[in-house]
PDB file of C-alpha atoms and ligand atoms in Angstrom:
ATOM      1  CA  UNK A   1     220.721  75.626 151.711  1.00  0.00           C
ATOM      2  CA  UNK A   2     218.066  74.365 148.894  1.00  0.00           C
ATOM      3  CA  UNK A   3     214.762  73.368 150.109  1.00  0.00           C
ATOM      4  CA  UNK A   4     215.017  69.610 148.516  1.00  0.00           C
ATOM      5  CA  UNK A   5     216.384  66.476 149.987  1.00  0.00           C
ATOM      6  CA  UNK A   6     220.147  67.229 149.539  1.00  0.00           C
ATOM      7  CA  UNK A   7     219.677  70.520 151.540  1.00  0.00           C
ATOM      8  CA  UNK A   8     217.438  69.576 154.174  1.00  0.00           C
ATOM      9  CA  UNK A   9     219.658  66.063 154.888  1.00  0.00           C
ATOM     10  CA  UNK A  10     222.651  67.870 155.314  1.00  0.00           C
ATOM     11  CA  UNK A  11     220.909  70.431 157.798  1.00  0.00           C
ATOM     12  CA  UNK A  12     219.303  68.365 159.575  1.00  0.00           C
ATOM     13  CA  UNK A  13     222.763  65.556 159.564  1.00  0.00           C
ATOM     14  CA  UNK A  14     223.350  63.983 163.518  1.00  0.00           C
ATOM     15  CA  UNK A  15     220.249  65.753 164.655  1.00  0.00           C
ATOM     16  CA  UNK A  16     217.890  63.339 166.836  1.00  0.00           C
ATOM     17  CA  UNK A  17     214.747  64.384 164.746  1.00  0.00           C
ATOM     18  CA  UNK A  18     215.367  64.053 160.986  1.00  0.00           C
ATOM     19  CA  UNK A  19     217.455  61.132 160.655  1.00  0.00           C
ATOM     20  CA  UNK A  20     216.304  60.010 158.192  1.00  0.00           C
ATOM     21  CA  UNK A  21     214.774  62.265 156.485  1.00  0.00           C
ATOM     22  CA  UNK A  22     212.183  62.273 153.682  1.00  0.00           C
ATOM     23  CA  UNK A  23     211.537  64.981 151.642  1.00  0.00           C
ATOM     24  CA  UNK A  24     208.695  64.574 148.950  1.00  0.00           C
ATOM     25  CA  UNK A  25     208.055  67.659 146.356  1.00  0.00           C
ATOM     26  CA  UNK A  26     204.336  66.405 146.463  1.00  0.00           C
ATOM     27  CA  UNK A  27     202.780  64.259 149.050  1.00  0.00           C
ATOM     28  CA  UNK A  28     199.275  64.273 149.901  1.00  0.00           C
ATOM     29  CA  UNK A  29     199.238  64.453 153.360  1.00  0.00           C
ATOM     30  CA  UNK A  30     202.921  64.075 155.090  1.00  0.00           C
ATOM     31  CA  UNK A  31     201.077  62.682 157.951  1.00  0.00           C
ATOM     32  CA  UNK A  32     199.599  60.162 156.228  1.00  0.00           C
ATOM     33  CA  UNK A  33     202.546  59.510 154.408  1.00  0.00           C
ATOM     34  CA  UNK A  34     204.740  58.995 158.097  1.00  0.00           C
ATOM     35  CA  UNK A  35     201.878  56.999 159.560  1.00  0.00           C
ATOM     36  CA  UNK A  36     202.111  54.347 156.804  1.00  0.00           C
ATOM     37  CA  UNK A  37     206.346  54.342 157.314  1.00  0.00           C
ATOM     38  CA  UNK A  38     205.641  54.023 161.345  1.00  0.00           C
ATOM     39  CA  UNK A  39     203.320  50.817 160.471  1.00  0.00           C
ATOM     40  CA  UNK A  40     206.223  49.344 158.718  1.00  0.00           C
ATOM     41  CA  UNK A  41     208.868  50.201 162.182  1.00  0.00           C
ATOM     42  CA  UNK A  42     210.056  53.469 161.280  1.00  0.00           C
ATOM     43  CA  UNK A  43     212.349  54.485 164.234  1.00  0.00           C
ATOM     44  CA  UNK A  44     211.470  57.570 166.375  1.00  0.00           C
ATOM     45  CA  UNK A  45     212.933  60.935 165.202  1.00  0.00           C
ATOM     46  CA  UNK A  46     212.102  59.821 161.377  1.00  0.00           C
ATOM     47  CA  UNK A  47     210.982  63.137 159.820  1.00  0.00           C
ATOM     48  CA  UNK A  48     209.143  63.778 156.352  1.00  0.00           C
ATOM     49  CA  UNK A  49     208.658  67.448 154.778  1.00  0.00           C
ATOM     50  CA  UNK A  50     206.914  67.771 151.502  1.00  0.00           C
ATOM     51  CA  UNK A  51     206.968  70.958 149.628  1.00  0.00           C
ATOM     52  CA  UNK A  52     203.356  70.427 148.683  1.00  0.00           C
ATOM     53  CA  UNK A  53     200.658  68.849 149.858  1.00  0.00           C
ATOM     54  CA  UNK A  54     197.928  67.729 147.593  1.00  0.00           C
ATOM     55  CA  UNK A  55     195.316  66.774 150.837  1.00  0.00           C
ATOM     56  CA  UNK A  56     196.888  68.475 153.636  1.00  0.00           C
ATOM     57  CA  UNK A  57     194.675  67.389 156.592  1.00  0.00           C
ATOM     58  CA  UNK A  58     193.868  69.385 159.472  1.00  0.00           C
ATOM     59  CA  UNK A  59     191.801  69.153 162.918  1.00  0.00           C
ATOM     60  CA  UNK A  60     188.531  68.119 163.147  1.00  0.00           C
ATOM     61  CA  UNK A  61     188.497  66.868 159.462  1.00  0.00           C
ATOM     62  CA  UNK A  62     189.179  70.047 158.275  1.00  0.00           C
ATOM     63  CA  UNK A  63     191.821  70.472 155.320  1.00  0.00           C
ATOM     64  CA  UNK A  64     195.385  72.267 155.194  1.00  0.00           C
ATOM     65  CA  UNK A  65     195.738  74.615 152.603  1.00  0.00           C
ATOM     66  CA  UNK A  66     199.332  73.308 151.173  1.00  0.00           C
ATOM     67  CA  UNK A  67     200.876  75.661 148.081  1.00  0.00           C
ATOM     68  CA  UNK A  68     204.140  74.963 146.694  1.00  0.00           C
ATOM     69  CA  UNK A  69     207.547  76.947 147.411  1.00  0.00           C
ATOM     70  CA  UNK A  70     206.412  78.934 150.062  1.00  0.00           C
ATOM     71  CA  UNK A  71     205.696  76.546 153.284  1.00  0.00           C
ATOM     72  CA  UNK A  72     206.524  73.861 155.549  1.00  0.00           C
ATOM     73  CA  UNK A  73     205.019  70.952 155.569  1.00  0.00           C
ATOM     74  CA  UNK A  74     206.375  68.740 158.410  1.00  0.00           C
ATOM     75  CA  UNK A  75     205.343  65.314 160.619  1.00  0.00           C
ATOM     76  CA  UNK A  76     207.459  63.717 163.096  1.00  0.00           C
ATOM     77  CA  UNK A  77     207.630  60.179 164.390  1.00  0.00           C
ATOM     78  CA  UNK A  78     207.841  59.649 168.538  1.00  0.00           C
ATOM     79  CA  UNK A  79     207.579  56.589 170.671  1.00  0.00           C
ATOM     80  CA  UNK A  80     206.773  58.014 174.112  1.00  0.00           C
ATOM     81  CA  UNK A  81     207.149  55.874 176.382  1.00  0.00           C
ATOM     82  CA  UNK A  82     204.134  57.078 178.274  1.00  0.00           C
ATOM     83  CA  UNK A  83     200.505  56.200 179.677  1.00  0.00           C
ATOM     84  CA  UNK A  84     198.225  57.010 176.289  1.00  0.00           C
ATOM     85  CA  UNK A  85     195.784  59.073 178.340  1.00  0.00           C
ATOM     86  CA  UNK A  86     199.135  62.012 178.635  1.00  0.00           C
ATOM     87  CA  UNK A  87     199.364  61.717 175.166  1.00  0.00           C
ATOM     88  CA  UNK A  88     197.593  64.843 173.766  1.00  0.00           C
ATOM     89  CA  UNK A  89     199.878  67.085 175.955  1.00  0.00           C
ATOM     90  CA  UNK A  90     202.449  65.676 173.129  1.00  0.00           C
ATOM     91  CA  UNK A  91     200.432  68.398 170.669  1.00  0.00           C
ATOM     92  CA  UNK A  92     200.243  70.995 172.928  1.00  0.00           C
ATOM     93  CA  UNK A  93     203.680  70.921 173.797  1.00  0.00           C
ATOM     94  CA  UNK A  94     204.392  71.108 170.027  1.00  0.00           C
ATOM     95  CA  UNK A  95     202.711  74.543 170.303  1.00  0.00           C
ATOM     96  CA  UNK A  96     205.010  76.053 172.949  1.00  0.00           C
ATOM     97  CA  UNK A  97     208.146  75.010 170.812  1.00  0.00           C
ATOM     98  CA  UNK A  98     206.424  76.762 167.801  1.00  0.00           C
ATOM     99  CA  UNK A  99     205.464  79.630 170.004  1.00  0.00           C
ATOM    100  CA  UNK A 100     209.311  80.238 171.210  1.00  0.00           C
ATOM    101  CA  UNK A 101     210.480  79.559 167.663  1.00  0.00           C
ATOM    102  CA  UNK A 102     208.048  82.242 166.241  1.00  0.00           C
ATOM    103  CA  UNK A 103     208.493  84.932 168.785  1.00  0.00           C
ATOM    104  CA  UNK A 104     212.527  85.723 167.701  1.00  0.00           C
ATOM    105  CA  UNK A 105     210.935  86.191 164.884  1.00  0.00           C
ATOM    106  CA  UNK A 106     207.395  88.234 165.993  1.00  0.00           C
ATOM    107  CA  UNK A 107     208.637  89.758 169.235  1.00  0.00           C
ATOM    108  CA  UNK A 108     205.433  89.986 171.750  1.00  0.00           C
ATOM    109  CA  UNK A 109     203.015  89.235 169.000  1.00  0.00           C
ATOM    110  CA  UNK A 110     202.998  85.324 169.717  1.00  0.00           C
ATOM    111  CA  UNK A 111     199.700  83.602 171.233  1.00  0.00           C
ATOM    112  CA  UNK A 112     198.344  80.184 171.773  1.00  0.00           C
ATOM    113  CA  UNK A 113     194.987  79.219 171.785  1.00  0.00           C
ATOM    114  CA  UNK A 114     193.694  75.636 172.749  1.00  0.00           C
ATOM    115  CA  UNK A 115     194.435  72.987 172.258  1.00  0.00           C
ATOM    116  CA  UNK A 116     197.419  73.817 169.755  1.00  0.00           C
ATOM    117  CA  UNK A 117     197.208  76.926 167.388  1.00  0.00           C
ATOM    118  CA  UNK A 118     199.839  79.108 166.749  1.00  0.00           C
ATOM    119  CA  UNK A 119     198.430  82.556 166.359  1.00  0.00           C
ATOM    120  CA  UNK A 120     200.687  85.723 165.518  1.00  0.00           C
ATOM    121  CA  UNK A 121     198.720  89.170 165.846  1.00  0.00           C
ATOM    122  CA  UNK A 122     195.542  87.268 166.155  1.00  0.00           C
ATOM    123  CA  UNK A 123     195.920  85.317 162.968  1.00  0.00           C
ATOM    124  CA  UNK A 124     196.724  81.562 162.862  1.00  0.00           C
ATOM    125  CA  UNK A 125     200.574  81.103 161.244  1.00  0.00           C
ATOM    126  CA  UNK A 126     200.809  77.356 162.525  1.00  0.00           C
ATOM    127  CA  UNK A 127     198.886  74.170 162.827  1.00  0.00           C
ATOM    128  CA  UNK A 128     199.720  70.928 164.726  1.00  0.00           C
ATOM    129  CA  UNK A 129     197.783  67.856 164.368  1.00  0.00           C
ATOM    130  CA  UNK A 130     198.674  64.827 166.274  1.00  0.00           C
ATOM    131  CA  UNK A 131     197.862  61.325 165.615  1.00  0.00           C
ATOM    132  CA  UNK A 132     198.102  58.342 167.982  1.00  0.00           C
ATOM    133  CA  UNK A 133     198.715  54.508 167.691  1.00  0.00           C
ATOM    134  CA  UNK A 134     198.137  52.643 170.215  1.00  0.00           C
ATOM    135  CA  UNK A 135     198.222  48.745 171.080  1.00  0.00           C
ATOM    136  CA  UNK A 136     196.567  47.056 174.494  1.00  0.00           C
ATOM    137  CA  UNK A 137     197.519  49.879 176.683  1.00  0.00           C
ATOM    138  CA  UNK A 138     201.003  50.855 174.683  1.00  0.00           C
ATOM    139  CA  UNK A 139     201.756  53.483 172.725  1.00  0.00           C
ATOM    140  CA  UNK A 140     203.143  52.309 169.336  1.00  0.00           C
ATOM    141  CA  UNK A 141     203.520  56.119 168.001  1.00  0.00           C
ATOM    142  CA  UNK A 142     202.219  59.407 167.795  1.00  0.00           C
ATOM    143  CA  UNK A 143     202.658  61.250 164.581  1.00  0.00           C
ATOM    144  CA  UNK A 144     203.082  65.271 165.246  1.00  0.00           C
ATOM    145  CA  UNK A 145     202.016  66.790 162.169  1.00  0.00           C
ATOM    146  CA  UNK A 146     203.035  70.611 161.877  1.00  0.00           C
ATOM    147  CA  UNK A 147     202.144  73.218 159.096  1.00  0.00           C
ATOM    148  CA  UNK A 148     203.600  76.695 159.211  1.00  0.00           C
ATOM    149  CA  UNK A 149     203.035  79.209 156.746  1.00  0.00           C
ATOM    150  CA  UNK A 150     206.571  80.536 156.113  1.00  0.00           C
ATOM    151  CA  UNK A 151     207.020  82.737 152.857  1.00  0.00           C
ATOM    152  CA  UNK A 152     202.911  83.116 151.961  1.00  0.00           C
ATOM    153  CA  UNK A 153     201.738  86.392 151.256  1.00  0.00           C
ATOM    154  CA  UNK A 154     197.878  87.662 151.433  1.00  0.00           C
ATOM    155  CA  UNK A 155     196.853  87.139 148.184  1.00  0.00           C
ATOM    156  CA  UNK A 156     198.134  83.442 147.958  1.00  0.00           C
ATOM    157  CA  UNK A 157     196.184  82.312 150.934  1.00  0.00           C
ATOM    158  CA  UNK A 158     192.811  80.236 150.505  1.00  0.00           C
ATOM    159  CA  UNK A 159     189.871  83.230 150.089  1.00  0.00           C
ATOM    160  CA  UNK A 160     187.458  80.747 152.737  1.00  0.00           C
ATOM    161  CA  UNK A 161     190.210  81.692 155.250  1.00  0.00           C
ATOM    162  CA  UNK A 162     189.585  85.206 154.951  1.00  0.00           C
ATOM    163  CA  UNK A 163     191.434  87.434 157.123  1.00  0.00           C
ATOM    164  CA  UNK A 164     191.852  84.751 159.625  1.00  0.00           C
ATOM    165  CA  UNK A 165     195.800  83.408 158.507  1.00  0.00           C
ATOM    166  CA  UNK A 166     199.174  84.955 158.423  1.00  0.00           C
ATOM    167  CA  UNK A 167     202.770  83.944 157.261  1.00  0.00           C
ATOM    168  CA  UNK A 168     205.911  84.869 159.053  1.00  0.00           C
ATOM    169  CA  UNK A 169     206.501  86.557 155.584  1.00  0.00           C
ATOM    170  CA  UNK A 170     203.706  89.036 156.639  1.00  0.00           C
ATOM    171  CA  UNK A 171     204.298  89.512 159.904  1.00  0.00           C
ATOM    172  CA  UNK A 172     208.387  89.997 159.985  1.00  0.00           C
ATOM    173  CA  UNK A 173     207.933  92.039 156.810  1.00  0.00           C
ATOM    174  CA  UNK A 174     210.940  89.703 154.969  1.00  0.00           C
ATOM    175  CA  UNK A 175     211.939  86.047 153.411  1.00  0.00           C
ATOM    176  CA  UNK A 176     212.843  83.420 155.346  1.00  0.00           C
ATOM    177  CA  UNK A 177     214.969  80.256 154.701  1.00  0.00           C
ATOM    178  CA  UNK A 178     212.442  77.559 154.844  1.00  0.00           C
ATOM    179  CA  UNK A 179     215.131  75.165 155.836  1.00  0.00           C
ATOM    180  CA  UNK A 180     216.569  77.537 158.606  1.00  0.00           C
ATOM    181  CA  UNK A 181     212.886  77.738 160.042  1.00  0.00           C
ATOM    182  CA  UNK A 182     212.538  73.600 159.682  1.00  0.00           C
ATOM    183  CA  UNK A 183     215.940  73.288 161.876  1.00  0.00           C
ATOM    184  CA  UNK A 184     215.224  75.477 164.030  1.00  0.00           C
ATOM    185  CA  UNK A 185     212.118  74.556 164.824  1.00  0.00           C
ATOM    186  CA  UNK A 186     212.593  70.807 165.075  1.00  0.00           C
ATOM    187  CA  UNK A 187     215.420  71.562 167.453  1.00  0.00           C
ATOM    188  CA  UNK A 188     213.042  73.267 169.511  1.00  0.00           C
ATOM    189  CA  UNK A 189     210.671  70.224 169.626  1.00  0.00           C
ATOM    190  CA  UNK A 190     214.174  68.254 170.541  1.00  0.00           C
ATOM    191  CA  UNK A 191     214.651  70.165 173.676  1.00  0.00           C
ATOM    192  CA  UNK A 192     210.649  70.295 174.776  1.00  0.00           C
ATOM    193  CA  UNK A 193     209.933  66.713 174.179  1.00  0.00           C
ATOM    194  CA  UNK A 194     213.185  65.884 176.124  1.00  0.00           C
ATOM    195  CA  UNK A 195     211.879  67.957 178.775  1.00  0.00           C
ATOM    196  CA  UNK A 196     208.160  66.112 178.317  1.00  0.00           C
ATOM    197  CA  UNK A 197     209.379  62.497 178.601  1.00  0.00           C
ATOM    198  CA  UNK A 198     211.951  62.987 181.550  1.00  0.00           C
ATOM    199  CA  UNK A 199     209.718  65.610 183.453  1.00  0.00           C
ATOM    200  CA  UNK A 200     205.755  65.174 182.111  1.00  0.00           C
ATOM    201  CA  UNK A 201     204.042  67.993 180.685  1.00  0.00           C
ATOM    202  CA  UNK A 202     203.689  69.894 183.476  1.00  0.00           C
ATOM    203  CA  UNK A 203     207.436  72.449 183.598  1.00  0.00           C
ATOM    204  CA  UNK A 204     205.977  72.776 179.716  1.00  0.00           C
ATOM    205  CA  UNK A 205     202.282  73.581 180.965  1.00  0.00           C
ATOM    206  CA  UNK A 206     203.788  76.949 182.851  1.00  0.00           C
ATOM    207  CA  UNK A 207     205.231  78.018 179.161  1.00  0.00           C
ATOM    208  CA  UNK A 208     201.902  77.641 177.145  1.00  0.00           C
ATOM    209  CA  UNK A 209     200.334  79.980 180.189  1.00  0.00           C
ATOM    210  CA  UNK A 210     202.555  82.481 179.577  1.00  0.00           C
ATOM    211  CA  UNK A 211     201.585  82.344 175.919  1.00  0.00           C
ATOM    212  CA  UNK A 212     197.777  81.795 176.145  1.00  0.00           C
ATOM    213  CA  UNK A 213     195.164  85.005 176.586  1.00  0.00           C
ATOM    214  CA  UNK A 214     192.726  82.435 177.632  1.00  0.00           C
ATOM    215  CA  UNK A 215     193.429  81.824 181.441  1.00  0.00           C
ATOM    216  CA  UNK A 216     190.568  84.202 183.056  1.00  0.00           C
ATOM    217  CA  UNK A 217     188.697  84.524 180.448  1.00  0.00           C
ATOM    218  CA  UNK A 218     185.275  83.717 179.453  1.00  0.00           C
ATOM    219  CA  UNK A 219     185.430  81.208 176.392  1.00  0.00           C
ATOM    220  CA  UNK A 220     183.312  78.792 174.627  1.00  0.00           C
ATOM    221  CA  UNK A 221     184.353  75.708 173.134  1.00  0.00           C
ATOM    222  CA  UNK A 222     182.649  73.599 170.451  1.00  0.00           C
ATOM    223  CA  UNK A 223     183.035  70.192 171.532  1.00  0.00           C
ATOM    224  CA  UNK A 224     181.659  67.406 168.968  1.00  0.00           C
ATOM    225  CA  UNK A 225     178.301  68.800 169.030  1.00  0.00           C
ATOM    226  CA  UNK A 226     178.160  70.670 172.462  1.00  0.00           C
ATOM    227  CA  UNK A 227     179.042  74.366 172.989  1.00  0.00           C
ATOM    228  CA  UNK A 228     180.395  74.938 176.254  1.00  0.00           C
ATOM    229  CA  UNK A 229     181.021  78.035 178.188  1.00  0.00           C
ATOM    230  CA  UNK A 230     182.924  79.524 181.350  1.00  0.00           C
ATOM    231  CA  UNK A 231     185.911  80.891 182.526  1.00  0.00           C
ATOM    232  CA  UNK A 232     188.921  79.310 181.572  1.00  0.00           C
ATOM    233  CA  UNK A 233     190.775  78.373 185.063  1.00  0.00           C
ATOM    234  CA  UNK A 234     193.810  76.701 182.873  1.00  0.00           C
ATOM    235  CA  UNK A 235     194.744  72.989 181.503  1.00  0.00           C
ATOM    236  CA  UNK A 236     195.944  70.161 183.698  1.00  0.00           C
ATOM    237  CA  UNK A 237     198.843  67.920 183.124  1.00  0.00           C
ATOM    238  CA  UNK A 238     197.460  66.040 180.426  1.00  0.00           C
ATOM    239  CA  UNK A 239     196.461  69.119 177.906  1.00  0.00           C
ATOM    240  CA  UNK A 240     192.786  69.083 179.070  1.00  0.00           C
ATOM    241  CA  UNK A 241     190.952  72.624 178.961  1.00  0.00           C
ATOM    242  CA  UNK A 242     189.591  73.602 182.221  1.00  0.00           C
ATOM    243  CA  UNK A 243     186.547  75.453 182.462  1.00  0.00           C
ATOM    244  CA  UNK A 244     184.314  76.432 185.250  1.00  0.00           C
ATOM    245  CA  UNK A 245     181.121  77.415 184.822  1.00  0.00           C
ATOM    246  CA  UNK A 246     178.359  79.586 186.217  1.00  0.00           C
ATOM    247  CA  UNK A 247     177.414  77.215 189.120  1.00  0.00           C
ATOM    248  CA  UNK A 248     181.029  76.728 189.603  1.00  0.00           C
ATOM    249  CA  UNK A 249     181.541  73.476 188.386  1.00  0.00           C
ATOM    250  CA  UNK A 250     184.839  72.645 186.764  1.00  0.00           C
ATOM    251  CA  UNK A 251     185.177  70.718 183.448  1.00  0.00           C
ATOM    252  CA  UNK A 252     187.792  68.955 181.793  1.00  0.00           C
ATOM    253  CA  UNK A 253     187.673  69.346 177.606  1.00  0.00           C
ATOM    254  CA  UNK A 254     189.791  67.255 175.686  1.00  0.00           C
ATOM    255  CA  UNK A 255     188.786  68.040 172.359  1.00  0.00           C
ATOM    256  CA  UNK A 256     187.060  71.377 170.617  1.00  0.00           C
ATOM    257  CA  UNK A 257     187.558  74.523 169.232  1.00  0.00           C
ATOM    258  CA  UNK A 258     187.961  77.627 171.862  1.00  0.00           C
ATOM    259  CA  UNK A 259     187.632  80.846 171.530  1.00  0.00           C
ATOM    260  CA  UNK A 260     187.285  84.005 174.381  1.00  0.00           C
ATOM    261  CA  UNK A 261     184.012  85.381 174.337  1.00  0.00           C
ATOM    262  CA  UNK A 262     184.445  89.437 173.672  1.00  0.00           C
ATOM    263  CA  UNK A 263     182.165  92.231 175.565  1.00  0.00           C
TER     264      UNK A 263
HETATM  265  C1  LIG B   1     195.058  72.353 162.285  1.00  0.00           C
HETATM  266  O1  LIG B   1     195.331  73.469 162.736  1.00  0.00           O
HETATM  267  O2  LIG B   1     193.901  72.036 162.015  1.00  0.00           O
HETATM  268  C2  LIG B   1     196.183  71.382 162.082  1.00  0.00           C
HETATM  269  C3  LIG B   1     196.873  71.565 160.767  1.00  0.00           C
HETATM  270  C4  LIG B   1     198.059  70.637 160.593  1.00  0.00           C
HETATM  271  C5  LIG B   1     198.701  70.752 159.229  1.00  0.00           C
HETATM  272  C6  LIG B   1     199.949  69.922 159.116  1.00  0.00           C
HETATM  273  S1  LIG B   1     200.842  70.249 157.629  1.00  0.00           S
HETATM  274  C7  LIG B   1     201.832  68.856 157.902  1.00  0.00           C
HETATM  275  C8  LIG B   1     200.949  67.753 158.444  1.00  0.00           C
HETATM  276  N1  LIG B   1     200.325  67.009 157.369  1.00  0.00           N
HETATM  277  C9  LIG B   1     199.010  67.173 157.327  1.00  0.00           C
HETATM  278  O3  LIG B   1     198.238  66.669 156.506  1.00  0.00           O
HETATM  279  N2  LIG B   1     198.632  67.983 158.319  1.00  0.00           N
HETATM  280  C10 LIG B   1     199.738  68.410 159.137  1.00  0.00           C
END
């Protein structure tokens, strides 16, 4: 099936995420794009991939590098209806389906590192960035942005990521149908957020274990302007990072960037 909105309606036809669908050959940011549909009562399950992004956004302010023809570019609309403080388990719940998605794919070679990237072989392959609304104490909708670099190949990605990134193209050695991986993959998120919003994060907290190096290990996290270090004893039920340090004190992150101290 074509990568364009005839082939990715039909795929994605009587699914509960992607009806509708909108698929943009340029967009600048398909969560920005989403956000300003969920404003104007978009239902949940409305999905928009763009085969280019002109200002793909990332965490922390940081920017998405989006070529044409060779990606997926992908953001979600949900209406949990949930307590906004369990909200950013919503991203890192994102990350497991990506994780069990990726590893038929990359047998054994799938990690996640908090709070949501994808990593395959030590190189990120997947991003997820999650944006809330939220009203009183109500959540009106979170937007689950997700990149994954499908068909890329070394030489296309940006030079500032050095040898940092990775495609599935890379790693599995072959093509893949961009609109195979986009089913697929929002199926996935189907079954995990079905699991989330009947059962809470925390059956879906024993999966991201099983895929993160970190539990046991000594990291240190970059939180706004703090760095933080100690051994990572795991996350609680609402996505948190928890760390203890050298006095044994635990602490609860909710935002940063992690990674395992080596030596
Ligand atoms: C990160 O790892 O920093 C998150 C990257 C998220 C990228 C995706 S691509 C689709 C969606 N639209 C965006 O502008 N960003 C997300």
């Amino acid at each position: 099936m074509e990568f364009n909105e005839y082939g990715l309606r039909a795929a994605f036809q009587g699914k509960k995420i992607g009806c509708p669908l909108y698929f943009f050959d340029r967009a600048e940011s398909t969560n920005s794009l989403i956000f300003g549909l969920a404003e104007e009562g978009a239902p949940e399950g409305t999905l928009v991939i763009a085969d280019r992004q002109t200002n793909g956004r990332g965490r922390m302010k940081r920017s998405w590098h989006s070529p044409p023809g060779v990606n997926l570019y992908s953001s979600v609309i949900l209406k949990p209806d949930i307590d906004p403080s369990a909200a950013p388990a919503i991203a890192l719940m994102a990350g497991v389906a990506v994780a069990e998605l990726l590893t038929v794919y990359c047998p054994s070679t799938v990690h996640l590192k908090w709070p949501n990237d994808v990593l395959v072989g030590g190189k990120k392959i997947c991003g997820v960035l999650s944006e809330i609304k939220i009203s009183g104490k109500k959540i009106m909708f979170v937007i689950l942005g997700i990149g994954i670099n499908i068909n890329m190949q070394s030489a296309d990605f940006d030079p500032s990521l050095g040898d940092t990134a990775t495609s599935l193209r890379e790693e599995a050695k072959r093509m893949f149908s961009r609109v195979e991986v986009a089913v697929k993959l929002f199926d996935n998120i189907s079954k995990y957020y079905d699991i989330f919003t009947s059962s809470g994060f925390a059956p879906i907290k024993e999966k991201w274990l099983c895929y993160s190096p970190m539990v046991g290990r000594d990291c240190e996290v970059l939180s706004g302007h703090d760095l933080l270090r100690g051994k990572v004893a795991g996350i609680d039920d609402g996505g948190a990072l928890v760390m203890v340090d050298d006095d044994g004190r635990a602490q609860r992150i909710l935002a940063g960037d992690a990674s395992i101290v080596k030596g």
